[in-house]
Short mmCIF file of C-alpha atoms and ligand atoms in Angstrom, two decimals:
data_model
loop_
_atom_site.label_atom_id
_atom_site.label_comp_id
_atom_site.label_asym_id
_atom_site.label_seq_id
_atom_site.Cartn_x
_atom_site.Cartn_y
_atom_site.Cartn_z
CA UNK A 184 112.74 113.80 77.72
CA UNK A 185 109.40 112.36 79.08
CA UNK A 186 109.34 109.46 81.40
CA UNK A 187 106.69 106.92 82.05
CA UNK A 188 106.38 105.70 85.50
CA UNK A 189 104.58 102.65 86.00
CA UNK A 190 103.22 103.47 89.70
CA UNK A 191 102.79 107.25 90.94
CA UNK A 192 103.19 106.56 94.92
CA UNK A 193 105.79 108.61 96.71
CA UNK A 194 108.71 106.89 95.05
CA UNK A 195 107.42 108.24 91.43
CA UNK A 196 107.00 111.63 93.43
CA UNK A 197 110.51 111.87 94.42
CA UNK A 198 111.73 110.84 91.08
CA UNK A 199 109.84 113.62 89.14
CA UNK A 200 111.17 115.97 91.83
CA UNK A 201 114.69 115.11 91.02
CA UNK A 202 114.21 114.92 87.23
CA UNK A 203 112.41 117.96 86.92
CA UNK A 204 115.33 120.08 86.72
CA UNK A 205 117.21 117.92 84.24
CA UNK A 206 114.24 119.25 82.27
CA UNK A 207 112.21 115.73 82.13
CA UNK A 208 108.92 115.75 82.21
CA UNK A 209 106.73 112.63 83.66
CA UNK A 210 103.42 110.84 83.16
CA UNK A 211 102.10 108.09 86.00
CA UNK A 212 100.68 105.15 85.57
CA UNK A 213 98.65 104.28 88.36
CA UNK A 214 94.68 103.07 89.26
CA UNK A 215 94.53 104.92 92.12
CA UNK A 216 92.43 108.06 91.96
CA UNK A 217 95.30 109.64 94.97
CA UNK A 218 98.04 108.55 93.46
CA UNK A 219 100.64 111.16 94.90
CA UNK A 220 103.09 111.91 92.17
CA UNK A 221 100.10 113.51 90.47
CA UNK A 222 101.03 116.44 91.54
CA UNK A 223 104.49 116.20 89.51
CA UNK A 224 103.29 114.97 86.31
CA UNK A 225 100.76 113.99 84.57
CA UNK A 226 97.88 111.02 86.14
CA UNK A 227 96.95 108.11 83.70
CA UNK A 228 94.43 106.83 85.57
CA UNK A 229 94.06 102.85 84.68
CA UNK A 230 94.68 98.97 85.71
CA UNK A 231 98.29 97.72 85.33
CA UNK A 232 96.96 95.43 83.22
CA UNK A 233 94.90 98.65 80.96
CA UNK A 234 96.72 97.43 77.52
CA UNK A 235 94.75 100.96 75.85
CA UNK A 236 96.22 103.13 78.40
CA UNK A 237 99.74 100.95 78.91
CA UNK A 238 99.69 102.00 74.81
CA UNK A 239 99.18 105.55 75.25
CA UNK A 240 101.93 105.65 77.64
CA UNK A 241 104.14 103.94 75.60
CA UNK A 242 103.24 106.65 72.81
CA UNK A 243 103.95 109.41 74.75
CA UNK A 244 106.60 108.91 76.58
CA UNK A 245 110.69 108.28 75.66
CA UNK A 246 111.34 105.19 78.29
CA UNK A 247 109.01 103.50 81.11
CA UNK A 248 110.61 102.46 84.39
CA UNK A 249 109.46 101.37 87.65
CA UNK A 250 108.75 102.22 91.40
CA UNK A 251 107.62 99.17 92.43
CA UNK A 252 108.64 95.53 91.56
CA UNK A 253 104.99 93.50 91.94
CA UNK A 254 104.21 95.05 88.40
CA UNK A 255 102.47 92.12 86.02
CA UNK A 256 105.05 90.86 84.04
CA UNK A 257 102.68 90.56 80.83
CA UNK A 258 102.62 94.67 81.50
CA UNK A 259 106.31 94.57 80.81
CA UNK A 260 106.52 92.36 78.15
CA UNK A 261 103.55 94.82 76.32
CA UNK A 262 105.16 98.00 77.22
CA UNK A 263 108.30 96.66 75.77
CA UNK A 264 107.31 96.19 72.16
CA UNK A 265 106.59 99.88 72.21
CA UNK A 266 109.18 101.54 74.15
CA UNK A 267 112.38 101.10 76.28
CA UNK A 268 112.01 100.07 79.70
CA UNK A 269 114.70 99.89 82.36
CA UNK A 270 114.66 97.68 84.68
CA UNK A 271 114.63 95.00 81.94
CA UNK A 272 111.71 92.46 82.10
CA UNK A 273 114.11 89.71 83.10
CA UNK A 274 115.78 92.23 86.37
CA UNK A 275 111.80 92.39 87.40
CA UNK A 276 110.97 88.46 86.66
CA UNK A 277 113.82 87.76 89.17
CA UNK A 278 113.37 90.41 91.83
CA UNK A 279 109.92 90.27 92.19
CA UNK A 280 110.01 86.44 93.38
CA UNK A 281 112.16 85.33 95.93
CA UNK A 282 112.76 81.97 94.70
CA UNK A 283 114.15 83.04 91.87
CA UNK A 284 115.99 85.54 93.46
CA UNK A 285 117.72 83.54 96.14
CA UNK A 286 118.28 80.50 93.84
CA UNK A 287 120.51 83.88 91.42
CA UNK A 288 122.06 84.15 94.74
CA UNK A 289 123.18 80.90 95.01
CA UNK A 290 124.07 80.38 91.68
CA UNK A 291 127.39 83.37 92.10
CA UNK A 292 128.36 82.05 95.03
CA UNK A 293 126.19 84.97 97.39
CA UNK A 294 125.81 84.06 100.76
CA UNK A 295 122.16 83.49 101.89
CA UNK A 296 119.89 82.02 104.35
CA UNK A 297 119.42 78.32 103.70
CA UNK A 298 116.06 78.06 101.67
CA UNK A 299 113.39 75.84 100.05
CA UNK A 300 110.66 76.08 97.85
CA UNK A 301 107.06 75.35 99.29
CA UNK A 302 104.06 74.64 97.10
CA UNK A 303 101.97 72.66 100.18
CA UNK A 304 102.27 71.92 103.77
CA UNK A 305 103.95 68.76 102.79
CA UNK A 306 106.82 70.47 101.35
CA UNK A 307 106.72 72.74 104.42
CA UNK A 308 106.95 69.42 106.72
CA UNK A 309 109.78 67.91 104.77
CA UNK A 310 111.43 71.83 104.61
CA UNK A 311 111.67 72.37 108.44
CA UNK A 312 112.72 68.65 109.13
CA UNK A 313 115.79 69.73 107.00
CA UNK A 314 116.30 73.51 107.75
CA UNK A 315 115.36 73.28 111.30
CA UNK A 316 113.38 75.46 113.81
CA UNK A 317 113.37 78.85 113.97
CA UNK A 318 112.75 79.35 110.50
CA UNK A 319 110.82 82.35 108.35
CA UNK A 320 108.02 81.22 105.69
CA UNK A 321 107.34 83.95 102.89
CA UNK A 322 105.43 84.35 100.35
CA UNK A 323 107.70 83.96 97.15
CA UNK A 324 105.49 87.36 95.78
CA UNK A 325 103.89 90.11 96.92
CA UNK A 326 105.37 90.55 100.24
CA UNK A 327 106.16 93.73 101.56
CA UNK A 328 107.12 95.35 105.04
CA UNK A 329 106.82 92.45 106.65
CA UNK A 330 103.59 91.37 105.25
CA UNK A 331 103.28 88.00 103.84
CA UNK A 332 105.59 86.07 105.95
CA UNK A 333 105.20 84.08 109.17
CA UNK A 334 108.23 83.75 111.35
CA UNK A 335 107.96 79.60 112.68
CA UNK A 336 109.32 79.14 116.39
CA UNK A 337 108.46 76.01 117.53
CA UNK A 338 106.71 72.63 115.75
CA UNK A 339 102.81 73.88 116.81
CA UNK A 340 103.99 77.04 114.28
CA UNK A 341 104.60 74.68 111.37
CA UNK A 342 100.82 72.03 111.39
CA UNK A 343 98.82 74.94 109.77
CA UNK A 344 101.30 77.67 108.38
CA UNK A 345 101.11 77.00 104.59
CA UNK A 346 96.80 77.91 104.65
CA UNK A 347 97.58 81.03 106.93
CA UNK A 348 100.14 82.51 104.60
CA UNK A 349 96.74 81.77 102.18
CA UNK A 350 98.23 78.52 100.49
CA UNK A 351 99.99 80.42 97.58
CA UNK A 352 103.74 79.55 96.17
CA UNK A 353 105.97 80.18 99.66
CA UNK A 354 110.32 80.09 100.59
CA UNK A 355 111.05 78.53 104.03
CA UNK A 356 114.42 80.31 105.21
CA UNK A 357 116.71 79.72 107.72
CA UNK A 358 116.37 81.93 110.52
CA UNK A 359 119.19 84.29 110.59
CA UNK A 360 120.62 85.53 113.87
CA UNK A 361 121.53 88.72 112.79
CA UNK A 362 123.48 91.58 114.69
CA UNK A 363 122.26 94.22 112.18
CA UNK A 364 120.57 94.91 108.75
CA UNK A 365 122.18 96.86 106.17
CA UNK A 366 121.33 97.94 102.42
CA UNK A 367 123.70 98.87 99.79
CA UNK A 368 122.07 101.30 96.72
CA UNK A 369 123.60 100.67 93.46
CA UNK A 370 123.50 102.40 90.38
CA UNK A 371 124.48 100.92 86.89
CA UNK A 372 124.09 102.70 83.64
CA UNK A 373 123.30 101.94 79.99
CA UNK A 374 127.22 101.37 79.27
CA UNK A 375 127.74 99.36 82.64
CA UNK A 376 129.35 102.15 84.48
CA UNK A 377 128.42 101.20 88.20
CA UNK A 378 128.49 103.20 91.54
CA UNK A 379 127.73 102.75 95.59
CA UNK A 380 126.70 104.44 98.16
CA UNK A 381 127.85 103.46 101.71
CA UNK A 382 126.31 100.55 103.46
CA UNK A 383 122.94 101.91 105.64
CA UNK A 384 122.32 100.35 108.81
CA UNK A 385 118.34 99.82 109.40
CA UNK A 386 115.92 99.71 111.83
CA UNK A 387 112.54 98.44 111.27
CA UNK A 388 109.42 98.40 113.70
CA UNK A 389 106.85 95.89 113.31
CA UNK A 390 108.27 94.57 110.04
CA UNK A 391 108.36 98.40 108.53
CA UNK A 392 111.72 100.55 107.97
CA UNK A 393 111.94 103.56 110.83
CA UNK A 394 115.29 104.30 110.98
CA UNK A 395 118.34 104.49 108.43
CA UNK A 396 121.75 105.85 109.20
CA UNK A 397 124.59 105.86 106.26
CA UNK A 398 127.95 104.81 107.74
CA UNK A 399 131.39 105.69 107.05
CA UNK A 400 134.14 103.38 106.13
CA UNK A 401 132.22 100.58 106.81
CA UNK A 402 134.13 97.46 107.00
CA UNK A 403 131.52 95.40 104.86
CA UNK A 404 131.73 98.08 102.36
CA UNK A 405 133.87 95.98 99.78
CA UNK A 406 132.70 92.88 100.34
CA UNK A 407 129.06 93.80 99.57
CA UNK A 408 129.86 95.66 97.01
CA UNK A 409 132.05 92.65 95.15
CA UNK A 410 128.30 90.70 95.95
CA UNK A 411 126.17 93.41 94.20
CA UNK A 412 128.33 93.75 91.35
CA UNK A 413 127.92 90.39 90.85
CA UNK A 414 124.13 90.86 90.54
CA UNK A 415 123.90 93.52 88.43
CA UNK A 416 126.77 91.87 85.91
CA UNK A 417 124.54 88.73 85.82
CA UNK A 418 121.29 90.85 85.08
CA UNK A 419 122.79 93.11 82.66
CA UNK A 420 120.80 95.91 85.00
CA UNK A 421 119.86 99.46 84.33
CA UNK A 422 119.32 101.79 87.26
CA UNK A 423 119.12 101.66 90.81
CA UNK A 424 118.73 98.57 92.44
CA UNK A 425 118.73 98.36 96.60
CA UNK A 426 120.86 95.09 97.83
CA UNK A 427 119.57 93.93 101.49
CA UNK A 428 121.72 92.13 103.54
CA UNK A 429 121.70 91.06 107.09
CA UNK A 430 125.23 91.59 109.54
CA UNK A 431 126.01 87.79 110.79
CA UNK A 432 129.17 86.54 111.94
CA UNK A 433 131.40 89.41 110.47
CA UNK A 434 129.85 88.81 107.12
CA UNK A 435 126.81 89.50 104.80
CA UNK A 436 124.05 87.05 103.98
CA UNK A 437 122.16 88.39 101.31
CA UNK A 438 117.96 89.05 102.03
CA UNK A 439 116.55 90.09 99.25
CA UNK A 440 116.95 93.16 96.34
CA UNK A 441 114.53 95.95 95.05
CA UNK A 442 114.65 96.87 91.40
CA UNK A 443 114.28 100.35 91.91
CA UNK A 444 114.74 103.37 93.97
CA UNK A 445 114.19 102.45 98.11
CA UNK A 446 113.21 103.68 101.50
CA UNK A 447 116.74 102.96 102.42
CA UNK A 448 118.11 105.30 99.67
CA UNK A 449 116.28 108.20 101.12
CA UNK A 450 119.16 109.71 102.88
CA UNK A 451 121.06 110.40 99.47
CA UNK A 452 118.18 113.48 98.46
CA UNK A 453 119.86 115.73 100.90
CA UNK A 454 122.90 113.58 102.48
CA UNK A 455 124.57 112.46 99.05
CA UNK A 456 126.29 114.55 96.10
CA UNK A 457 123.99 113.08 93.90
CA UNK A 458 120.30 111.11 95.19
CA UNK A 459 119.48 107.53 94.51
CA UNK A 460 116.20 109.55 92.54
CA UNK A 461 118.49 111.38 90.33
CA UNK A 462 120.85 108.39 89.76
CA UNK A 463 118.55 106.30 88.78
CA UNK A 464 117.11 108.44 86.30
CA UNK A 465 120.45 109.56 84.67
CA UNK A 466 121.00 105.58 84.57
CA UNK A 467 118.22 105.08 82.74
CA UNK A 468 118.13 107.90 80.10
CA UNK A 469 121.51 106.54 78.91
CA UNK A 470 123.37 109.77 80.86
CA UNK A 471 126.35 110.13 83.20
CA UNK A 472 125.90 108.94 86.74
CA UNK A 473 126.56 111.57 89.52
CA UNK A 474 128.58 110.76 92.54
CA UNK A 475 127.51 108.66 95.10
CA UNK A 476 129.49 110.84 97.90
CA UNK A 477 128.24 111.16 101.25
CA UNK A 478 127.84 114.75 102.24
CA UNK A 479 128.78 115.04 106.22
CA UNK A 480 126.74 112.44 108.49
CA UNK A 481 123.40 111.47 107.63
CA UNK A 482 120.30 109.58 108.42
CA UNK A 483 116.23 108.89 107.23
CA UNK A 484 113.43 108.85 109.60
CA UNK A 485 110.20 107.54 108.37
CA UNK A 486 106.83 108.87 109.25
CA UNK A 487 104.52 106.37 109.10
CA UNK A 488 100.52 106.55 109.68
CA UNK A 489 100.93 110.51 110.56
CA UNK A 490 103.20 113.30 109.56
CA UNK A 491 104.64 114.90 113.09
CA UNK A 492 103.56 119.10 112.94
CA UNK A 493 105.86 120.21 110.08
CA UNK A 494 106.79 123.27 112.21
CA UNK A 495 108.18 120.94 114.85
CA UNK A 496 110.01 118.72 112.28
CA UNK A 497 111.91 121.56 110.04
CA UNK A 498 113.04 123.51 113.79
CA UNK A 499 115.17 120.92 114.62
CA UNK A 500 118.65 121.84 112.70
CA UNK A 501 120.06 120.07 109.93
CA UNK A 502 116.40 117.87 109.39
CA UNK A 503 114.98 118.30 105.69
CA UNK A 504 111.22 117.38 105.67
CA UNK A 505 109.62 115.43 102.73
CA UNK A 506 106.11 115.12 103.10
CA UNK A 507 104.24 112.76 100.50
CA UNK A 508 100.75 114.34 100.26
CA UNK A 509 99.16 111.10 100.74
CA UNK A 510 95.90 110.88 103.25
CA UNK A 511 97.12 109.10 106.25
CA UNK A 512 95.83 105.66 107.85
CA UNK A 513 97.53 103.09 110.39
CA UNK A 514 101.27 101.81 108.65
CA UNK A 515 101.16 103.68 105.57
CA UNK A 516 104.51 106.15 104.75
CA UNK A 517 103.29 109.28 104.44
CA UNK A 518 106.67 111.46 104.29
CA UNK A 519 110.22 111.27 106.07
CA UNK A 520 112.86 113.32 107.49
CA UNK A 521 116.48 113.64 106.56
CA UNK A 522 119.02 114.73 108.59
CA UNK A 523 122.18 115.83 107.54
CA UNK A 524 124.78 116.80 109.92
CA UNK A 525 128.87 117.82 110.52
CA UNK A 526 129.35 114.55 112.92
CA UNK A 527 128.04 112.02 114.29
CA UNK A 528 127.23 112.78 117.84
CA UNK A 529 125.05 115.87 116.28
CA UNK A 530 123.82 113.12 114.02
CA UNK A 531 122.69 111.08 117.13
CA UNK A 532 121.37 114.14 119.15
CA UNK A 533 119.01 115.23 115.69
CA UNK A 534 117.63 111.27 115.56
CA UNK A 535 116.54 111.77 119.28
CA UNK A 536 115.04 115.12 118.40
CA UNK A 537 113.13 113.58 115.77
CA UNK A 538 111.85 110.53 117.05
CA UNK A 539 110.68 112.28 120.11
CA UNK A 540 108.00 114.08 117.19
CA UNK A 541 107.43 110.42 116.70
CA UNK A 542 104.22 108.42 118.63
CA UNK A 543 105.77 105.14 118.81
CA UNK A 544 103.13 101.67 119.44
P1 LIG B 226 111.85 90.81 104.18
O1 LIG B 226 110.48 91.19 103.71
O2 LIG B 226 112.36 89.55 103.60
O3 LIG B 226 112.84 91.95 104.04
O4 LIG B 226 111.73 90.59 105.78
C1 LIG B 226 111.31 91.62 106.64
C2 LIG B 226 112.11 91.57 107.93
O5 LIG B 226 111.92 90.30 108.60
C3 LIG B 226 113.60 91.69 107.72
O6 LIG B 226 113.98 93.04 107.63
C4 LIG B 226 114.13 91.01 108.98
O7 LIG B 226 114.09 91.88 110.09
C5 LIG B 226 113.13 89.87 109.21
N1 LIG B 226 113.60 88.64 108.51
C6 LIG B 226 113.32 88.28 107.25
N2 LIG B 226 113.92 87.12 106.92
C7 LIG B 226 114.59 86.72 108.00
C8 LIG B 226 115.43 85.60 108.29
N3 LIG B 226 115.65 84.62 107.38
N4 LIG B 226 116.00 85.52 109.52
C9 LIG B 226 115.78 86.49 110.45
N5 LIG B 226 114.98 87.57 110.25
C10 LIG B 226 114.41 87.70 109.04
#
């Protein structure tokens, strides 16, 4: 079975290295003359937008998924004349814009931040007179790690915050007081059959993920996983989606979901039975999910701007190095470690070994 991936970043790389030996084969879709999963499969080289080559890739491949959620939704719609495509157009038309993604929230009953739609600084006025200071303003697309959103303290924040987010289509959200942030991975095949891993608990620096640790018996577990199901029921949805929530008051209030395979999901290549990568693939070519079981303790450091000296990172027991190939610069994820371990005080003591490898700003 061949596999069209529309994006060929690390994500696309880890999911050719997991369907490889379920004997698929991949092509990438991708402008960038880098792109990283070349390496795995093989490199169309063209605009998302490229109807010729979005044609050829529709001709030579079985299905078309995703590994990122900004795709052009006229890209979908195309590809989908031609050739399955999991998530489904409607999964992406949600996900990708977080008006439309709270407002599903809302709609079954999911907690979330209180929220508003802004379209000009007037609607921005009237938003914070009702939500109140602190709030968050976001771009309703495109954001990512942190970028495109503009966290409002105090009323000076507010007079000129709609330009400096560039005047585009923005949510104003409650701020949310959070004692932690956690993600629950999902998987949901073609026949509905559904599975979770356990809740992560993350750690981000300067709006970017660094740290995620998979918990045991977490006493959310049920609760979030009654709010994802009701997602994925409403969206009829096909493969892996990421749920993020953030830890308030002894409940969840739900932050915002990924259509595909996620940073936070990392953990599952060596510290699950069966990885996020090769879940969502079996979900998607119609086959039998794997379990989601959680093999000892284990946790995902990212690298990000530089890859730590591999020989440092693979001497430190039970730490599995996956390094993307891609050049590095300030920010970008260029690989991560997984650590797998018997408990969790080893757990704790291989984190500390690893993030001493790490500079930190
Ligand atoms: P997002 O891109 O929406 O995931 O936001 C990036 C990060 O900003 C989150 O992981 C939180 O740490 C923080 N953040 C986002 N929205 C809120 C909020 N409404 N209240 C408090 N912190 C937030």
């Amino acid at each position: 079975m061949k596999i069209g991936v529309i994006g060929g970043g690390q994500l696309g790389r880890m999911l050719a290295l997991a369907g490889t030996p379920l004997g698929m084969s991949f092509a990438f879709l991708d402008p960038a003359p880098d792109a990283c999963a070349q390496a795995l499969g093989e490199h169309i080289r063209a605009d998302y937008d490229d109807k010729d080559h979005l044609r050829r890739l529709a001709d030579e491949v079985d299905l078309v998924t995703f590994e990122f959620e900004s795709v052009p939704a006229e890209t979908v719609a195309f590809l989908s004349q031609f050739v399955p495509v999991y998530p489904s157009a409607e999964s992406l038309r949600i996900a990708r814009d977080r008006w439309f993604e709270k407002s599903m929230f809302k709609d079954l009953g999911i907690p979330t931040p209180d929220f508003a739609d802004i379209q000009s600084q007037a609607d921005l006025d009237a938003a914070v007179a009702s939500i109140g200071l602190p709030a968050v303003l976001k771009t309703r697309t495109l954001g990512y790690d942190g970028k495109g959103q503009k966290l409002l303290r105090k009323p000076a924040d507010v007079s000129n915050a709609f330009a400096e987010l560039g005047s585009v289509p923005c949510l104003l959200e409650g701020f949310v007081p959070f004692t932690g942030e956690v993600s629950l991975i999902a998987v949901r095949g073609r026949d509905g059959e559904t599975c979770f891993y356990p809740l992560v608990h993350n750690s981000h620096e300067s709006g970017i993920l660094r740290l995620s640790v998979a918990s045991s018996n977490h006493p959310l577990q049920a609760l979030a996983e009654d709010y994802v199901g009701r997602v994925l029921k409403q969206l009829d949805y096909v493969g892996v989606l990421a749920f993020e929530f953030f830890e308030v008051d002894g409940g969840l209030k739900a932050n915002e979901i990924a259509p595909r395979v996620h940073n936070s999901g990392h953990w599952t290549i060596e510290g699950a039975e069966c990885s996020q990568f090769e879940n969502h693939l079996r979900a998607v070519a119609g086959l039998p999910l794997g379990s989601t079981a959680k093999l000892g303790e284990s946790a995902m450091l990212n690298f990000i701007g530089d890859v730590p000296p591999v020989e440092k990172v693979i001497a430190i027991e039970d730490c599995h190095l996956h390094h993307y190939g891609k050049a590095f610069k300030v920010g970008r994820k260029v690989g991560h470690a997984t650590l797998r371990c018997p408990d969790r005080s080893t757990l704790d003591r291989q984190i500390t070994a690893v993030e001493s490898l790490i500079p930190h700003s």
